[in-house]
Amino acid sequence: MKHWRVEQVSWDRFDPAKVDPEIVPLVKAAAMVERNGGDYAIYLNRVFKDDPDFARAADHWAEEEIQHGDALGKWSSLADPGWDYAAAFERYRNGYSIDINADASIRGSRTGELIARCIVETGTSSYYTALAEATEEPVLREVCKLIAADEYRHFKLFYDHMKRYLAREDLSFAKRLRVAFGRVGESEDDELAFAFHCANEDPSLTYSHERCITGYMGRAMGFYRYRHLERGMGMIFKAVGLEPRGRLSQLAARGAWRLLCWRRDRYREAIRRMAPPVPLAQAA
């Protein structure tokens, strides 16, 4: 059973005066990625084709991911009444896809696949927590808190199945670490950049990964605070088998925070240098 439903959100509390125009393009892009969860469920069912327990869990996970997309899409339509969520998602689906026909994990093992899923849920849980704490708009705050809680539960789901497979496959620590930090690096691939393009830019504008990832990251990174990185690093450490609250985790969190601030500033400077300014579909 879903822990909440879109219709249970307090949509009547929406306050347009409290909408931050810097958040709107991010929420629109996130709606694209979340709504695409069905394809990932197909992929996971093929990778774990002889594991019915995990297949059921993956299907339920996908239902919740799709609901996240619909909730974020509905909020975006309130924030920008001229935005067409369905049309934007159709553009995204037509231009971005994953290999749903794979019969084995692209991570090299099922343990590796589950570690990668843990990293994704770590990132989304931290991200929606950051947005919930940053926004003053009450409905978006409610939606982001609900999604962040779901994503944390999803982390625990994948982590529990990962431990089960680790006992069978005995994946080395070095390989676990490589999968985890490799997946962290994929956060700037086309999945998010193209989502930003489809959700925010005029359809006549040719997609540019550099322009779109800059537009996305330059905004998104500004909403993180050190506590979000600290919590996220603890979850990553747990996923790879390290002490999540030890001195090493603290050092890694400080390093990650410095790196994020440096990259955030570089992306912001790149946005300022863009000429002419990139036209967003919403006049924010």
PDB file of C-alpha atoms in Angstrom:
ATOM      1  CA  MET A   1       0.000   0.000   0.000  1.00  0.00           C
ATOM      2  CA  LYS A   2       1.130   3.537  -0.729  1.00  0.00           C
ATOM      3  CA  HIS A   3       1.883   5.576   2.370  1.00  0.00           C
ATOM      4  CA  TRP A   4      -0.014   8.564   0.920  1.00  0.00           C
ATOM      5  CA  ARG A   5      -1.879   9.560  -2.209  1.00  0.00           C
ATOM      6  CA  VAL A   6      -1.783  12.650  -4.384  1.00  0.00           C
ATOM      7  CA  GLU A   7      -5.370  13.569  -3.548  1.00  0.00           C
ATOM      8  CA  GLN A   8      -4.529  13.612   0.178  1.00  0.00           C
ATOM      9  CA  VAL A   9      -2.111  16.529  -0.240  1.00  0.00           C
ATOM     10  CA  SER A  10      -3.486  19.872   1.018  1.00  0.00           C
ATOM     11  CA  TRP A  11      -3.672  21.425  -2.439  1.00  0.00           C
ATOM     12  CA  ASP A  12      -6.079  24.098  -1.223  1.00  0.00           C
ATOM     13  CA  ARG A  13      -3.245  25.599   0.834  1.00  0.00           C
ATOM     14  CA  PHE A  14      -1.201  26.506  -2.260  1.00  0.00           C
ATOM     15  CA  ASP A  15       0.121  30.067  -1.924  1.00  0.00           C
ATOM     16  CA  PRO A  16       1.433  31.567  -5.178  1.00  0.00           C
ATOM     17  CA  ALA A  17       2.934  34.498  -3.283  1.00  0.00           C
ATOM     18  CA  LYS A  18       5.387  32.120  -1.605  1.00  0.00           C
ATOM     19  CA  VAL A  19       6.591  30.350  -4.749  1.00  0.00           C
ATOM     20  CA  ASP A  20      10.355  30.714  -5.268  1.00  0.00           C
ATOM     21  CA  PRO A  21      10.962  31.074  -9.039  1.00  0.00           C
ATOM     22  CA  GLU A  22      14.343  29.367  -8.654  1.00  0.00           C
ATOM     23  CA  ILE A  23      12.666  26.208  -7.365  1.00  0.00           C
ATOM     24  CA  VAL A  24       9.983  25.894 -10.047  1.00  0.00           C
ATOM     25  CA  PRO A  25      12.330  24.721 -12.885  1.00  0.00           C
ATOM     26  CA  LEU A  26      13.833  22.136 -10.524  1.00  0.00           C
ATOM     27  CA  VAL A  27      10.466  20.735  -9.486  1.00  0.00           C
ATOM     28  CA  LYS A  28       9.380  20.487 -13.118  1.00  0.00           C
ATOM     29  CA  ALA A  29      12.549  18.565 -14.015  1.00  0.00           C
ATOM     30  CA  ALA A  30      12.185  16.281 -10.993  1.00  0.00           C
ATOM     31  CA  ALA A  31       8.633  15.453 -12.067  1.00  0.00           C
ATOM     32  CA  MET A  32      10.002  14.081 -15.360  1.00  0.00           C
ATOM     33  CA  VAL A  33      12.564  11.814 -13.718  1.00  0.00           C
ATOM     34  CA  GLU A  34      10.247  10.533 -10.984  1.00  0.00           C
ATOM     35  CA  ARG A  35       7.389   9.834 -13.399  1.00  0.00           C
ATOM     36  CA  ASN A  36       9.741   7.646 -15.449  1.00  0.00           C
ATOM     37  CA  GLY A  37      10.051   5.105 -12.627  1.00  0.00           C
ATOM     38  CA  GLY A  38       8.085   2.485 -14.528  1.00  0.00           C
ATOM     39  CA  ASP A  39      10.948   1.808 -16.924  1.00  0.00           C
ATOM     40  CA  TYR A  40      13.317   1.210 -14.035  1.00  0.00           C
ATOM     41  CA  ALA A  41      10.908  -1.328 -12.574  1.00  0.00           C
ATOM     42  CA  ILE A  42      10.902  -3.217 -15.890  1.00  0.00           C
ATOM     43  CA  TYR A  43      14.703  -3.171 -15.898  1.00  0.00           C
ATOM     44  CA  LEU A  44      14.919  -4.353 -12.281  1.00  0.00           C
ATOM     45  CA  ASN A  45      12.408  -7.123 -12.895  1.00  0.00           C
ATOM     46  CA  ARG A  46      14.573  -8.414 -15.738  1.00  0.00           C
ATOM     47  CA  VAL A  47      17.766  -8.227 -13.680  1.00  0.00           C
ATOM     48  CA  PHE A  48      16.075 -10.023 -10.739  1.00  0.00           C
ATOM     49  CA  LYS A  49      13.835 -12.227 -12.874  1.00  0.00           C
ATOM     50  CA  ASP A  50      14.102 -15.249 -10.542  1.00  0.00           C
ATOM     51  CA  ASP A  51      13.483 -13.283  -7.337  1.00  0.00           C
ATOM     52  CA  PRO A  52       9.713 -12.761  -6.982  1.00  0.00           C
ATOM     53  CA  ASP A  53      10.014 -11.080  -3.580  1.00  0.00           C
ATOM     54  CA  PHE A  54      12.263  -8.370  -4.940  1.00  0.00           C
ATOM     55  CA  ALA A  55      10.176  -8.066  -8.125  1.00  0.00           C
ATOM     56  CA  ARG A  56       7.100  -7.269  -6.035  1.00  0.00           C
ATOM     57  CA  ALA A  57       9.090  -4.731  -4.039  1.00  0.00           C
ATOM     58  CA  ALA A  58      10.384  -3.117  -7.243  1.00  0.00           C
ATOM     59  CA  ASP A  59       6.857  -2.828  -8.649  1.00  0.00           C
ATOM     60  CA  HIS A  60       5.630  -1.158  -5.466  1.00  0.00           C
ATOM     61  CA  TRP A  61       8.649   1.158  -5.480  1.00  0.00           C
ATOM     62  CA  ALA A  62       7.850   2.188  -9.058  1.00  0.00           C
ATOM     63  CA  GLU A  63       4.240   2.979  -8.147  1.00  0.00           C
ATOM     64  CA  GLU A  64       5.487   5.382  -5.499  1.00  0.00           C
ATOM     65  CA  GLU A  65       8.040   6.942  -7.850  1.00  0.00           C
ATOM     66  CA  ILE A  66       5.359   7.575 -10.465  1.00  0.00           C
ATOM     67  CA  GLN A  67       3.182   9.143  -7.770  1.00  0.00           C
ATOM     68  CA  HIS A  68       6.074  11.435  -6.860  1.00  0.00           C
ATOM     69  CA  GLY A  69       6.209  12.624 -10.444  1.00  0.00           C
ATOM     70  CA  ASP A  70       2.477  13.248 -10.562  1.00  0.00           C
ATOM     71  CA  ALA A  71       2.525  15.208  -7.285  1.00  0.00           C
ATOM     72  CA  LEU A  72       5.456  17.336  -8.411  1.00  0.00           C
ATOM     73  CA  GLY A  73       3.826  17.816 -11.808  1.00  0.00           C
ATOM     74  CA  LYS A  74       0.567  18.947 -10.223  1.00  0.00           C
ATOM     75  CA  TRP A  75       2.382  21.446  -7.997  1.00  0.00           C
ATOM     76  CA  SER A  76       4.322  22.773 -10.994  1.00  0.00           C
ATOM     77  CA  SER A  77       1.064  23.287 -12.862  1.00  0.00           C
ATOM     78  CA  LEU A  78      -0.223  25.358  -9.940  1.00  0.00           C
ATOM     79  CA  ALA A  79       2.973  27.394  -9.836  1.00  0.00           C
ATOM     80  CA  ASP A  80       2.896  27.884 -13.618  1.00  0.00           C
ATOM     81  CA  PRO A  81      -0.674  27.437 -14.917  1.00  0.00           C
ATOM     82  CA  GLY A  82       0.534  27.613 -18.512  1.00  0.00           C
ATOM     83  CA  TRP A  83       2.799  24.584 -18.123  1.00  0.00           C
ATOM     84  CA  ASP A  84       1.692  21.281 -19.691  1.00  0.00           C
ATOM     85  CA  TYR A  85       2.981  18.436 -17.525  1.00  0.00           C
ATOM     86  CA  ALA A  86       1.742  15.680 -19.851  1.00  0.00           C
ATOM     87  CA  ALA A  87       3.283  17.265 -22.952  1.00  0.00           C
ATOM     88  CA  ALA A  88       6.605  17.854 -21.196  1.00  0.00           C
ATOM     89  CA  PHE A  89       6.733  14.243 -20.030  1.00  0.00           C
ATOM     90  CA  GLU A  90       5.906  12.967 -23.495  1.00  0.00           C
ATOM     91  CA  ARG A  91       8.865  14.932 -24.852  1.00  0.00           C
ATOM     92  CA  TYR A  92      11.054  13.427 -22.155  1.00  0.00           C
ATOM     93  CA  ARG A  93       9.922   9.880 -22.875  1.00  0.00           C
ATOM     94  CA  ASN A  94      10.475  10.356 -26.592  1.00  0.00           C
ATOM     95  CA  GLY A  95      14.036  11.598 -26.084  1.00  0.00           C
ATOM     96  CA  TYR A  96      15.403   9.677 -23.104  1.00  0.00           C
ATOM     97  CA  SER A  97      15.218   6.000 -22.251  1.00  0.00           C
ATOM     98  CA  ILE A  98      17.108   3.312 -20.405  1.00  0.00           C
ATOM     99  CA  ASP A  99      17.802  -0.214 -21.647  1.00  0.00           C
ATOM    100  CA  ILE A 100      14.808  -2.098 -20.286  1.00  0.00           C
ATOM    101  CA  ASN A 101      15.825  -5.259 -22.171  1.00  0.00           C
ATOM    102  CA  ALA A 102      19.009  -5.893 -20.207  1.00  0.00           C
ATOM    103  CA  ASP A 103      19.081  -9.377 -18.695  1.00  0.00           C
ATOM    104  CA  ALA A 104      21.871  -8.565 -16.230  1.00  0.00           C
ATOM    105  CA  SER A 105      22.793  -5.568 -14.129  1.00  0.00           C
ATOM    106  CA  ILE A 106      24.889  -2.870 -15.783  1.00  0.00           C
ATOM    107  CA  ARG A 107      26.717  -2.728 -12.421  1.00  0.00           C
ATOM    108  CA  GLY A 108      28.202  -6.183 -12.930  1.00  0.00           C
ATOM    109  CA  SER A 109      26.317  -7.921 -10.126  1.00  0.00           C
ATOM    110  CA  ARG A 110      23.003  -7.814  -8.318  1.00  0.00           C
ATOM    111  CA  THR A 111      24.727  -6.558  -5.197  1.00  0.00           C
ATOM    112  CA  GLY A 112      26.212  -3.745  -7.245  1.00  0.00           C
ATOM    113  CA  GLU A 113      22.796  -2.931  -8.707  1.00  0.00           C
ATOM    114  CA  LEU A 114      21.277  -2.639  -5.247  1.00  0.00           C
ATOM    115  CA  ILE A 115      24.138  -0.482  -4.001  1.00  0.00           C
ATOM    116  CA  ALA A 116      23.549   1.842  -6.963  1.00  0.00           C
ATOM    117  CA  ARG A 117      19.860   2.035  -6.069  1.00  0.00           C
ATOM    118  CA  CYS A 118      20.812   2.890  -2.477  1.00  0.00           C
ATOM    119  CA  ILE A 119      22.939   5.767  -3.770  1.00  0.00           C
ATOM    120  CA  VAL A 120      20.056   7.092  -5.877  1.00  0.00           C
ATOM    121  CA  GLU A 121      17.700   6.995  -2.893  1.00  0.00           C
ATOM    122  CA  THR A 122      20.333   8.709  -0.754  1.00  0.00           C
ATOM    123  CA  GLY A 123      20.533  11.546  -3.246  1.00  0.00           C
ATOM    124  CA  THR A 124      16.788  11.967  -3.658  1.00  0.00           C
ATOM    125  CA  SER A 125      16.074  11.782   0.075  1.00  0.00           C
ATOM    126  CA  SER A 126      18.668  14.488   0.719  1.00  0.00           C
ATOM    127  CA  TYR A 127      17.485  16.596  -2.208  1.00  0.00           C
ATOM    128  CA  TYR A 128      13.812  16.655  -1.313  1.00  0.00           C
ATOM    129  CA  THR A 129      14.692  17.326   2.312  1.00  0.00           C
ATOM    130  CA  ALA A 130      16.736  20.315   1.158  1.00  0.00           C
ATOM    131  CA  LEU A 131      13.872  21.622  -1.005  1.00  0.00           C
ATOM    132  CA  ALA A 132      11.329  21.117   1.781  1.00  0.00           C
ATOM    133  CA  GLU A 133      13.457  23.117   4.180  1.00  0.00           C
ATOM    134  CA  ALA A 134      14.181  25.854   1.637  1.00  0.00           C
ATOM    135  CA  THR A 135      10.684  26.585   0.362  1.00  0.00           C
ATOM    136  CA  GLU A 136       8.119  28.753   2.106  1.00  0.00           C
ATOM    137  CA  GLU A 137       5.304  27.492  -0.113  1.00  0.00           C
ATOM    138  CA  PRO A 138       3.287  25.164   2.171  1.00  0.00           C
ATOM    139  CA  VAL A 139       2.106  22.650  -0.421  1.00  0.00           C
ATOM    140  CA  LEU A 140       5.546  22.136  -1.932  1.00  0.00           C
ATOM    141  CA  ARG A 141       6.958  21.738   1.562  1.00  0.00           C
ATOM    142  CA  GLU A 142       4.361  19.071   2.301  1.00  0.00           C
ATOM    143  CA  VAL A 143       4.971  17.223  -0.979  1.00  0.00           C
ATOM    144  CA  CYS A 144       8.749  17.299  -0.603  1.00  0.00           C
ATOM    145  CA  LYS A 145       8.575  15.996   2.974  1.00  0.00           C
ATOM    146  CA  LEU A 146       6.338  13.134   1.867  1.00  0.00           C
ATOM    147  CA  ILE A 147       8.666  12.255  -1.009  1.00  0.00           C
ATOM    148  CA  ALA A 148      11.799  12.533   1.144  1.00  0.00           C
ATOM    149  CA  ALA A 149      10.284  10.086   3.643  1.00  0.00           C
ATOM    150  CA  ASP A 150       9.421   7.678   0.816  1.00  0.00           C
ATOM    151  CA  GLU A 151      12.953   7.892  -0.582  1.00  0.00           C
ATOM    152  CA  TYR A 152      14.471   7.121   2.802  1.00  0.00           C
ATOM    153  CA  ARG A 153      12.244   4.042   3.086  1.00  0.00           C
ATOM    154  CA  HIS A 154      13.315   3.087  -0.427  1.00  0.00           C
ATOM    155  CA  PHE A 155      16.936   3.290   0.680  1.00  0.00           C
ATOM    156  CA  LYS A 156      16.184   0.864   3.493  1.00  0.00           C
ATOM    157  CA  LEU A 157      14.332  -1.428   1.076  1.00  0.00           C
ATOM    158  CA  PHE A 158      17.257  -1.661  -1.352  1.00  0.00           C
ATOM    159  CA  TYR A 159      19.767  -1.846   1.492  1.00  0.00           C
ATOM    160  CA  ASP A 160      18.025  -4.855   3.053  1.00  0.00           C
ATOM    161  CA  HIS A 161      17.962  -6.700  -0.279  1.00  0.00           C
ATOM    162  CA  MET A 162      21.581  -5.669  -0.912  1.00  0.00           C
ATOM    163  CA  LYS A 163      22.673  -7.345   2.324  1.00  0.00           C
ATOM    164  CA  ARG A 164      20.876 -10.509   1.249  1.00  0.00           C
ATOM    165  CA  TYR A 165      22.717 -10.574  -2.085  1.00  0.00           C
ATOM    166  CA  LEU A 166      26.032  -9.569  -0.560  1.00  0.00           C
ATOM    167  CA  ALA A 167      25.910 -12.740   1.526  1.00  0.00           C
ATOM    168  CA  ARG A 168      25.652 -14.730  -1.727  1.00  0.00           C
ATOM    169  CA  GLU A 169      27.957 -12.805  -4.048  1.00  0.00           C
ATOM    170  CA  ASP A 170      30.560 -11.576  -1.539  1.00  0.00           C
ATOM    171  CA  LEU A 171      31.317  -8.443  -3.568  1.00  0.00           C
ATOM    172  CA  SER A 172      34.627  -6.964  -2.461  1.00  0.00           C
ATOM    173  CA  PHE A 173      34.739  -3.654  -0.641  1.00  0.00           C
ATOM    174  CA  ALA A 174      36.698  -2.080  -3.501  1.00  0.00           C
ATOM    175  CA  LYS A 175      34.004  -3.064  -6.005  1.00  0.00           C
ATOM    176  CA  ARG A 176      31.246  -1.805  -3.716  1.00  0.00           C
ATOM    177  CA  LEU A 177      33.036   1.507  -3.358  1.00  0.00           C
ATOM    178  CA  ARG A 178      33.564   1.776  -7.112  1.00  0.00           C
ATOM    179  CA  VAL A 179      29.870   1.182  -7.818  1.00  0.00           C
ATOM    180  CA  ALA A 180      28.772   3.703  -5.193  1.00  0.00           C
ATOM    181  CA  PHE A 181      30.964   6.585  -6.228  1.00  0.00           C
ATOM    182  CA  GLY A 182      30.514   5.755  -9.896  1.00  0.00           C
ATOM    183  CA  ARG A 183      26.769   6.177  -9.424  1.00  0.00           C
ATOM    184  CA  VAL A 184      27.317   9.480  -7.601  1.00  0.00           C
ATOM    185  CA  GLY A 185      29.189  10.707 -10.673  1.00  0.00           C
ATOM    186  CA  GLU A 186      26.255   9.818 -12.918  1.00  0.00           C
ATOM    187  CA  SER A 187      24.106  12.513 -11.284  1.00  0.00           C
ATOM    188  CA  GLU A 188      25.214  14.895 -14.015  1.00  0.00           C
ATOM    189  CA  ASP A 189      24.363  12.673 -16.969  1.00  0.00           C
ATOM    190  CA  ASP A 190      21.564  13.192 -19.495  1.00  0.00           C
ATOM    191  CA  GLU A 191      18.774  11.915 -17.266  1.00  0.00           C
ATOM    192  CA  LEU A 192      18.544  15.168 -15.281  1.00  0.00           C
ATOM    193  CA  ALA A 193      19.866  17.499 -17.966  1.00  0.00           C
ATOM    194  CA  PHE A 194      17.350  16.318 -20.557  1.00  0.00           C
ATOM    195  CA  ALA A 195      14.584  16.447 -17.960  1.00  0.00           C
ATOM    196  CA  PHE A 196      15.457  20.102 -17.341  1.00  0.00           C
ATOM    197  CA  HIS A 197      15.329  20.733 -21.080  1.00  0.00           C
ATOM    198  CA  CYS A 198      11.951  19.080 -21.643  1.00  0.00           C
ATOM    199  CA  ALA A 199      10.364  20.570 -18.545  1.00  0.00           C
ATOM    200  CA  ASN A 200      11.586  24.143 -18.918  1.00  0.00           C
ATOM    201  CA  GLU A 201      12.885  25.081 -22.339  1.00  0.00           C
ATOM    202  CA  ASP A 202      10.993  25.937 -25.482  1.00  0.00           C
ATOM    203  CA  PRO A 203      10.565  22.827 -27.691  1.00  0.00           C
ATOM    204  CA  SER A 204      12.189  24.697 -30.570  1.00  0.00           C
ATOM    205  CA  LEU A 205      15.451  25.056 -28.640  1.00  0.00           C
ATOM    206  CA  THR A 206      18.000  22.345 -29.452  1.00  0.00           C
ATOM    207  CA  TYR A 207      19.039  20.290 -26.441  1.00  0.00           C
ATOM    208  CA  SER A 208      22.493  21.022 -25.034  1.00  0.00           C
ATOM    209  CA  HIS A 209      23.744  18.901 -22.164  1.00  0.00           C
ATOM    210  CA  GLU A 210      26.169  21.565 -20.985  1.00  0.00           C
ATOM    211  CA  ARG A 211      23.564  24.315 -20.968  1.00  0.00           C
ATOM    212  CA  CYS A 212      20.905  22.195 -19.281  1.00  0.00           C
ATOM    213  CA  ILE A 213      23.062  20.577 -16.596  1.00  0.00           C
ATOM    214  CA  THR A 214      24.368  24.045 -15.797  1.00  0.00           C
ATOM    215  CA  GLY A 215      20.827  25.385 -15.555  1.00  0.00           C
ATOM    216  CA  TYR A 216      19.834  22.528 -13.279  1.00  0.00           C
ATOM    217  CA  MET A 217      22.878  22.231 -11.027  1.00  0.00           C
ATOM    218  CA  GLY A 218      23.404  25.971 -10.714  1.00  0.00           C
ATOM    219  CA  ARG A 219      19.987  26.155  -9.081  1.00  0.00           C
ATOM    220  CA  ALA A 220      19.784  22.816  -7.256  1.00  0.00           C
ATOM    221  CA  MET A 221      23.120  23.031  -5.473  1.00  0.00           C
ATOM    222  CA  GLY A 222      22.132  26.337  -3.917  1.00  0.00           C
ATOM    223  CA  PHE A 223      19.493  24.679  -1.753  1.00  0.00           C
ATOM    224  CA  TYR A 224      21.801  22.192  -0.053  1.00  0.00           C
ATOM    225  CA  ARG A 225      23.194  22.805   3.419  1.00  0.00           C
ATOM    226  CA  TYR A 226      26.025  20.990   5.124  1.00  0.00           C
ATOM    227  CA  ARG A 227      23.624  18.873   7.196  1.00  0.00           C
ATOM    228  CA  HIS A 228      22.166  17.397   4.015  1.00  0.00           C
ATOM    229  CA  LEU A 229      25.609  16.334   2.789  1.00  0.00           C
ATOM    230  CA  GLU A 230      26.512  14.976   6.216  1.00  0.00           C
ATOM    231  CA  ARG A 231      23.414  12.792   6.369  1.00  0.00           C
ATOM    232  CA  GLY A 232      23.822  11.677   2.784  1.00  0.00           C
ATOM    233  CA  MET A 233      27.450  10.712   3.274  1.00  0.00           C
ATOM    234  CA  GLY A 234      26.457   8.593   6.254  1.00  0.00           C
ATOM    235  CA  MET A 235      23.953   6.738   4.087  1.00  0.00           C
ATOM    236  CA  ILE A 236      26.558   6.182   1.355  1.00  0.00           C
ATOM    237  CA  PHE A 237      29.017   4.848   3.916  1.00  0.00           C
ATOM    238  CA  LYS A 238      26.372   2.474   5.249  1.00  0.00           C
ATOM    239  CA  ALA A 239      25.619   1.205   1.739  1.00  0.00           C
ATOM    240  CA  VAL A 240      29.259   0.258   1.092  1.00  0.00           C
ATOM    241  CA  GLY A 241      29.831  -1.255   4.544  1.00  0.00           C
ATOM    242  CA  LEU A 242      31.583   1.569   6.396  1.00  0.00           C
ATOM    243  CA  GLU A 243      30.706   3.152   9.728  1.00  0.00           C
ATOM    244  CA  PRO A 244      28.087   5.790   8.831  1.00  0.00           C
ATOM    245  CA  ARG A 245      28.787   8.120  11.765  1.00  0.00           C
ATOM    246  CA  GLY A 246      32.509   7.759  12.282  1.00  0.00           C
ATOM    247  CA  ARG A 247      35.359  10.198  11.865  1.00  0.00           C
ATOM    248  CA  LEU A 248      35.974   9.075   8.275  1.00  0.00           C
ATOM    249  CA  SER A 249      32.364   9.819   7.369  1.00  0.00           C
ATOM    250  CA  GLN A 250      32.675  13.293   8.892  1.00  0.00           C
ATOM    251  CA  LEU A 251      35.842  13.994   6.929  1.00  0.00           C
ATOM    252  CA  ALA A 252      34.206  12.777   3.721  1.00  0.00           C
ATOM    253  CA  ALA A 253      31.161  14.976   4.358  1.00  0.00           C
ATOM    254  CA  ARG A 254      33.351  18.048   4.836  1.00  0.00           C
ATOM    255  CA  GLY A 255      35.200  17.281   1.632  1.00  0.00           C
ATOM    256  CA  ALA A 256      31.934  16.730  -0.245  1.00  0.00           C
ATOM    257  CA  TRP A 257      30.574  20.029   1.075  1.00  0.00           C
ATOM    258  CA  ARG A 258      33.626  21.973  -0.076  1.00  0.00           C
ATOM    259  CA  LEU A 259      33.399  20.310  -3.492  1.00  0.00           C
ATOM    260  CA  LEU A 260      29.691  21.094  -3.785  1.00  0.00           C
ATOM    261  CA  CYS A 261      30.234  24.752  -2.896  1.00  0.00           C
ATOM    262  CA  TRP A 262      33.031  25.038  -5.450  1.00  0.00           C
ATOM    263  CA  ARG A 263      30.948  23.419  -8.187  1.00  0.00           C
ATOM    264  CA  ARG A 264      27.859  25.426  -7.241  1.00  0.00           C
ATOM    265  CA  ASP A 265      29.783  28.675  -7.650  1.00  0.00           C
ATOM    266  CA  ARG A 266      31.202  27.569 -10.996  1.00  0.00           C
ATOM    267  CA  TYR A 267      27.753  26.621 -12.283  1.00  0.00           C
ATOM    268  CA  ARG A 268      26.292  29.925 -11.100  1.00  0.00           C
ATOM    269  CA  GLU A 269      29.040  31.812 -12.862  1.00  0.00           C
ATOM    270  CA  ALA A 270      28.365  29.796 -16.017  1.00  0.00           C
ATOM    271  CA  ILE A 271      24.676  30.738 -15.823  1.00  0.00           C
ATOM    272  CA  ARG A 272      25.615  34.404 -15.529  1.00  0.00           C
ATOM    273  CA  ARG A 273      27.877  34.110 -18.576  1.00  0.00           C
ATOM    274  CA  MET A 274      25.158  32.595 -20.725  1.00  0.00           C
ATOM    275  CA  ALA A 275      24.249  35.095 -23.452  1.00  0.00           C
ATOM    276  CA  PRO A 276      21.550  35.429 -24.457  1.00  0.00           C
ATOM    277  CA  PRO A 277      19.850  34.099 -21.306  1.00  0.00           C
ATOM    278  CA  VAL A 278      18.325  30.643 -21.742  1.00  0.00           C
ATOM    279  CA  PRO A 279      14.547  31.111 -22.167  1.00  0.00           C
ATOM    280  CA  LEU A 280      12.590  29.035 -19.684  1.00  0.00           C
ATOM    281  CA  ALA A 281       9.040  28.000 -20.470  1.00  0.00           C
ATOM    282  CA  GLN A 282       7.907  29.679 -17.265  1.00  0.00           C
ATOM    283  CA  ALA A 283       8.639  33.367 -16.948  1.00  0.00           C
ATOM    284  CA  ALA A 284      10.151  33.163 -13.505  1.00  0.00           C
TER     285      ALA A 284
END
